[in-house]
mmCIF file of C-alpha atoms in Angstrom:
data_model
loop_
_atom_site.group_PDB
_atom_site.id
_atom_site.type_symbol
_atom_site.label_atom_id
_atom_site.label_comp_id
_atom_site.label_asym_id
_atom_site.label_seq_id
_atom_site.Cartn_x
_atom_site.Cartn_y
_atom_site.Cartn_z
ATOM 1 C CA MET A 1 0.000 0.000 0.000
ATOM 2 C CA LEU A 2 2.924 2.344 0.706
ATOM 3 C CA PHE A 3 4.029 1.869 -2.903
ATOM 4 C CA ALA A 4 0.607 2.807 -4.299
ATOM 5 C CA CYS A 5 0.241 5.848 -2.033
ATOM 6 C CA THR A 6 3.740 7.043 -2.930
ATOM 7 C CA MET A 7 2.877 6.808 -6.616
ATOM 8 C CA VAL A 8 -0.294 8.865 -6.170
ATOM 9 C CA ALA A 9 1.531 11.484 -4.095
ATOM 10 C CA ALA A 10 4.281 11.753 -6.733
ATOM 11 C CA ASN A 11 1.676 12.363 -9.428
ATOM 12 C CA LEU A 12 -0.203 14.971 -7.423
ATOM 13 C CA LEU A 13 2.995 16.846 -6.573
ATOM 14 C CA SER A 14 4.140 16.741 -10.190
ATOM 15 C CA THR A 15 1.049 18.646 -11.308
ATOM 16 C CA SER A 16 1.427 21.481 -8.832
ATOM 17 C CA LEU A 17 5.064 22.439 -8.310
ATOM 18 C CA THR A 18 8.684 22.153 -9.294
ATOM 19 C CA VAL A 19 11.539 21.478 -6.883
ATOM 20 C CA PRO A 20 15.283 22.100 -6.920
ATOM 21 C CA VAL A 21 17.412 18.981 -7.322
ATOM 22 C CA GLY A 22 20.884 20.515 -7.271
ATOM 23 C CA PHE A 23 23.288 21.899 -9.828
ATOM 24 C CA GLY A 24 20.815 24.689 -10.634
ATOM 25 C CA LEU A 25 18.287 22.195 -11.999
ATOM 26 C CA THR A 26 14.613 21.761 -11.208
ATOM 27 C CA ALA A 27 12.165 18.927 -11.736
ATOM 28 C CA PRO A 28 8.447 18.273 -11.297
ATOM 29 C CA GLY A 29 7.493 18.185 -7.609
ATOM 30 C CA GLY A 30 7.059 14.427 -7.441
ATOM 31 C CA VAL A 31 10.587 13.611 -8.607
ATOM 32 C CA TYR A 32 11.851 12.461 -5.216
ATOM 33 C CA LEU A 33 8.807 10.309 -4.560
ATOM 34 C CA ALA A 34 9.053 8.900 -8.073
ATOM 35 C CA GLY A 35 12.651 7.984 -7.320
ATOM 36 C CA LEU A 36 11.570 6.494 -3.998
ATOM 37 C CA LEU A 37 9.252 4.180 -5.927
ATOM 38 C CA PHE A 38 12.318 2.447 -7.349
ATOM 39 C CA ALA A 39 13.687 1.900 -3.847
ATOM 40 C CA LEU A 40 10.365 0.572 -2.624
ATOM 41 C CA ARG A 41 10.144 -1.702 -5.653
ATOM 42 C CA ASP A 42 13.533 -3.164 -4.862
ATOM 43 C CA VAL A 43 12.580 -3.797 -1.238
ATOM 44 C CA ILE A 44 9.294 -5.433 -2.285
ATOM 45 C CA HIS A 45 11.105 -7.517 -4.893
ATOM 46 C CA GLU A 46 13.798 -8.602 -2.457
ATOM 47 C CA ARG A 47 11.272 -9.472 0.232
ATOM 48 C CA SER A 48 8.302 -10.840 -1.736
ATOM 49 C CA GLY A 49 9.285 -11.350 -5.363
ATOM 50 C CA PRO A 50 8.403 -9.886 -8.753
ATOM 51 C CA LEU A 51 4.724 -10.884 -8.713
ATOM 52 C CA THR A 52 4.116 -8.800 -5.592
ATOM 53 C CA VAL A 53 5.845 -5.883 -7.336
ATOM 54 C CA LEU A 54 3.363 -6.169 -10.198
ATOM 55 C CA TYR A 55 0.409 -6.210 -7.757
ATOM 56 C CA ALA A 56 1.749 -3.087 -6.032
ATOM 57 C CA LEU A 57 2.282 -1.449 -9.414
ATOM 58 C CA PHE A 58 -1.271 -2.242 -10.487
ATOM 59 C CA ALA A 59 -2.716 -0.815 -7.256
ATOM 60 C CA GLY A 60 -0.700 2.381 -7.706
ATOM 61 C CA LEU A 61 -1.764 2.768 -11.303
ATOM 62 C CA VAL A 62 -5.454 2.319 -10.455
ATOM 63 C CA LEU A 63 -5.259 4.863 -7.624
ATOM 64 C CA SER A 64 -3.311 7.293 -9.818
ATOM 65 C CA GLY A 65 -5.927 7.009 -12.527
ATOM 66 C CA LEU A 66 -8.720 7.680 -10.050
ATOM 67 C CA LEU A 67 -7.087 10.491 -8.081
ATOM 68 C CA GLY A 68 -4.590 12.151 -10.419
ATOM 69 C CA SER A 69 -5.034 14.769 -13.094
ATOM 70 C CA GLY A 70 -5.710 13.364 -16.551
ATOM 71 C CA ARG A 71 -2.516 14.051 -18.449
ATOM 72 C CA VAL A 72 -0.136 13.479 -15.514
ATOM 73 C CA ALA A 73 -1.988 10.312 -14.500
ATOM 74 C CA ALA A 74 -1.786 9.001 -18.070
ATOM 75 C CA ALA A 75 1.900 9.886 -18.228
ATOM 76 C CA SER A 76 2.468 8.150 -14.928
ATOM 77 C CA VAL A 77 0.653 5.020 -16.032
ATOM 78 C CA ALA A 78 2.734 4.789 -19.204
ATOM 79 C CA ALA A 79 6.051 5.768 -17.615
ATOM 80 C CA VAL A 80 5.731 3.732 -14.452
ATOM 81 C CA THR A 81 4.505 0.639 -16.284
ATOM 82 C CA LEU A 82 7.433 0.735 -18.690
ATOM 83 C CA ALA A 83 9.964 1.723 -16.040
ATOM 84 C CA GLU A 84 8.845 -0.867 -13.516
ATOM 85 C CA LEU A 85 8.893 -3.657 -16.098
ATOM 86 C CA ILE A 86 12.387 -2.594 -17.187
ATOM 87 C CA ASP A 87 13.439 -2.210 -13.553
ATOM 88 C CA THR A 88 12.185 -5.687 -12.674
ATOM 89 C CA ALA A 89 13.801 -7.289 -15.724
ATOM 90 C CA VAL A 90 17.176 -5.655 -15.075
ATOM 91 C CA TYR A 91 16.964 -6.441 -11.357
ATOM 92 C CA VAL A 92 16.265 -10.130 -12.062
ATOM 93 C CA CYS A 93 19.084 -10.306 -14.614
ATOM 94 C CA THR A 94 21.649 -8.614 -12.369
ATOM 95 C CA ARG A 95 20.631 -9.965 -8.937
ATOM 96 C CA SER A 96 23.165 -12.801 -9.136
ATOM 97 C CA HIS A 97 25.907 -10.131 -9.069
ATOM 98 C CA GLY A 98 24.685 -8.869 -5.692
ATOM 99 C CA VAL A 99 21.801 -6.792 -4.475
ATOM 100 C CA ILE A 100 23.676 -3.478 -4.667
ATOM 101 C CA THR A 101 24.609 -4.099 -8.302
ATOM 102 C CA ALA A 102 21.001 -5.059 -9.055
ATOM 103 C CA VAL A 103 19.601 -1.947 -7.368
ATOM 104 C CA VAL A 104 21.983 0.447 -9.107
ATOM 105 C CA ALA A 105 21.598 -1.177 -12.540
ATOM 106 C CA SER A 106 17.823 -1.528 -12.386
ATOM 107 C CA ASN A 107 17.168 1.920 -10.941
ATOM 108 C CA THR A 108 19.477 3.684 -13.389
ATOM 109 C CA THR A 109 17.927 1.985 -16.400
ATOM 110 C CA ALA A 110 14.377 2.507 -15.198
ATOM 111 C CA LEU A 111 14.795 6.143 -14.206
ATOM 112 C CA LEU A 112 15.965 7.017 -17.705
ATOM 113 C CA ALA A 113 12.960 5.317 -19.326
ATOM 114 C CA ASP A 114 10.561 6.783 -16.764
ATOM 115 C CA THR A 115 11.922 10.289 -17.260
ATOM 116 C CA VAL A 116 11.627 10.324 -21.036
ATOM 117 C CA VAL A 117 8.145 8.794 -21.170
ATOM 118 C CA PHE A 118 6.696 10.783 -18.257
ATOM 119 C CA LEU A 119 7.963 14.200 -19.330
ATOM 120 C CA HIS A 120 7.029 13.677 -22.965
ATOM 121 C CA ILE A 121 3.434 12.664 -22.186
ATOM 122 C CA ALA A 122 2.799 14.907 -19.161
ATOM 123 C CA PHE A 123 4.400 18.110 -20.384
ATOM 124 C CA GLY A 124 5.201 17.581 -24.080
ATOM 125 C CA SER A 125 8.825 18.491 -23.439
ATOM 126 C CA LEU A 126 12.026 16.943 -22.160
ATOM 127 C CA ALA A 127 13.299 20.288 -20.854
ATOM 128 C CA MET A 128 13.244 19.061 -17.246
ATOM 129 C CA ALA A 129 14.918 15.732 -18.075
ATOM 130 C CA PRO A 130 18.300 16.679 -16.560
ATOM 131 C CA GLY A 131 16.579 17.665 -13.302
ATOM 132 C CA GLN A 132 14.488 14.495 -13.308
ATOM 133 C CA ILE A 133 17.591 12.372 -13.815
ATOM 134 C CA VAL A 134 19.507 14.127 -11.025
ATOM 135 C CA GLY A 135 16.568 13.956 -8.589
ATOM 136 C CA LYS A 136 15.907 10.287 -9.275
ATOM 137 C CA SER A 137 19.639 9.555 -9.054
ATOM 138 C CA TRP A 138 19.669 10.994 -5.526
ATOM 139 C CA MET A 139 16.906 8.525 -4.768
ATOM 140 C CA THR A 140 18.939 5.661 -6.250
ATOM 141 C CA VAL A 141 21.625 6.456 -3.694
ATOM 142 C CA LEU A 142 18.927 6.399 -1.028
ATOM 143 C CA ALA A 143 17.642 3.105 -2.461
ATOM 144 C CA VAL A 144 21.038 1.500 -1.991
ATOM 145 C CA LEU A 145 21.133 2.685 1.622
ATOM 146 C CA ILE A 146 17.578 1.442 2.254
ATOM 147 C CA VAL A 147 18.254 -1.972 0.733
ATOM 148 C CA VAL A 148 21.465 -2.361 2.744
ATOM 149 C CA ALA A 149 19.643 -1.402 5.961
ATOM 150 C CA VAL A 150 16.684 -3.688 5.245
ATOM 151 C CA ARG A 151 18.934 -6.625 4.378
ATOM 152 C CA ARG A 152 20.873 -6.190 7.627
ATOM 153 C CA ARG A 153 17.629 -6.116 9.600
ATOM 154 C CA TRP A 154 16.214 -9.202 7.851
ATOM 155 C CA SER A 155 19.450 -11.169 8.245
ATOM 156 C CA ARG A 156 19.369 -10.887 12.043
#
């Protein structure tokens, strides 16, 4: 449920404001929560598997469609669906090299796809792509820290 609520919040924030992400760049307001979705996906995948990730994704997409603004919700549905499928595929393919490698590889690949699709559909422009990439990259760093912390807790 946290995944679905985070997705909805990211969409709502993206329609109403922009935020600084560093280096003089800005991004839609939901950029950090959108990046957090990748971290949450990795935790769900690590704990419960890829099928549970797809259920969480579906719940988030339904809620986003019901609660979000039309164009941003549609952009989110397209971007998140593509990004999460790419993220899951890369994570599965790289997991044998270690969880940190899988998180970094899957998040990096997915955030690029998510950024291009979301910005193109939601705003008709890729002008904020550098800011989106930086903001989501900060969240990839956070994702690595979250996964490491969760793994330590679960291994006790």
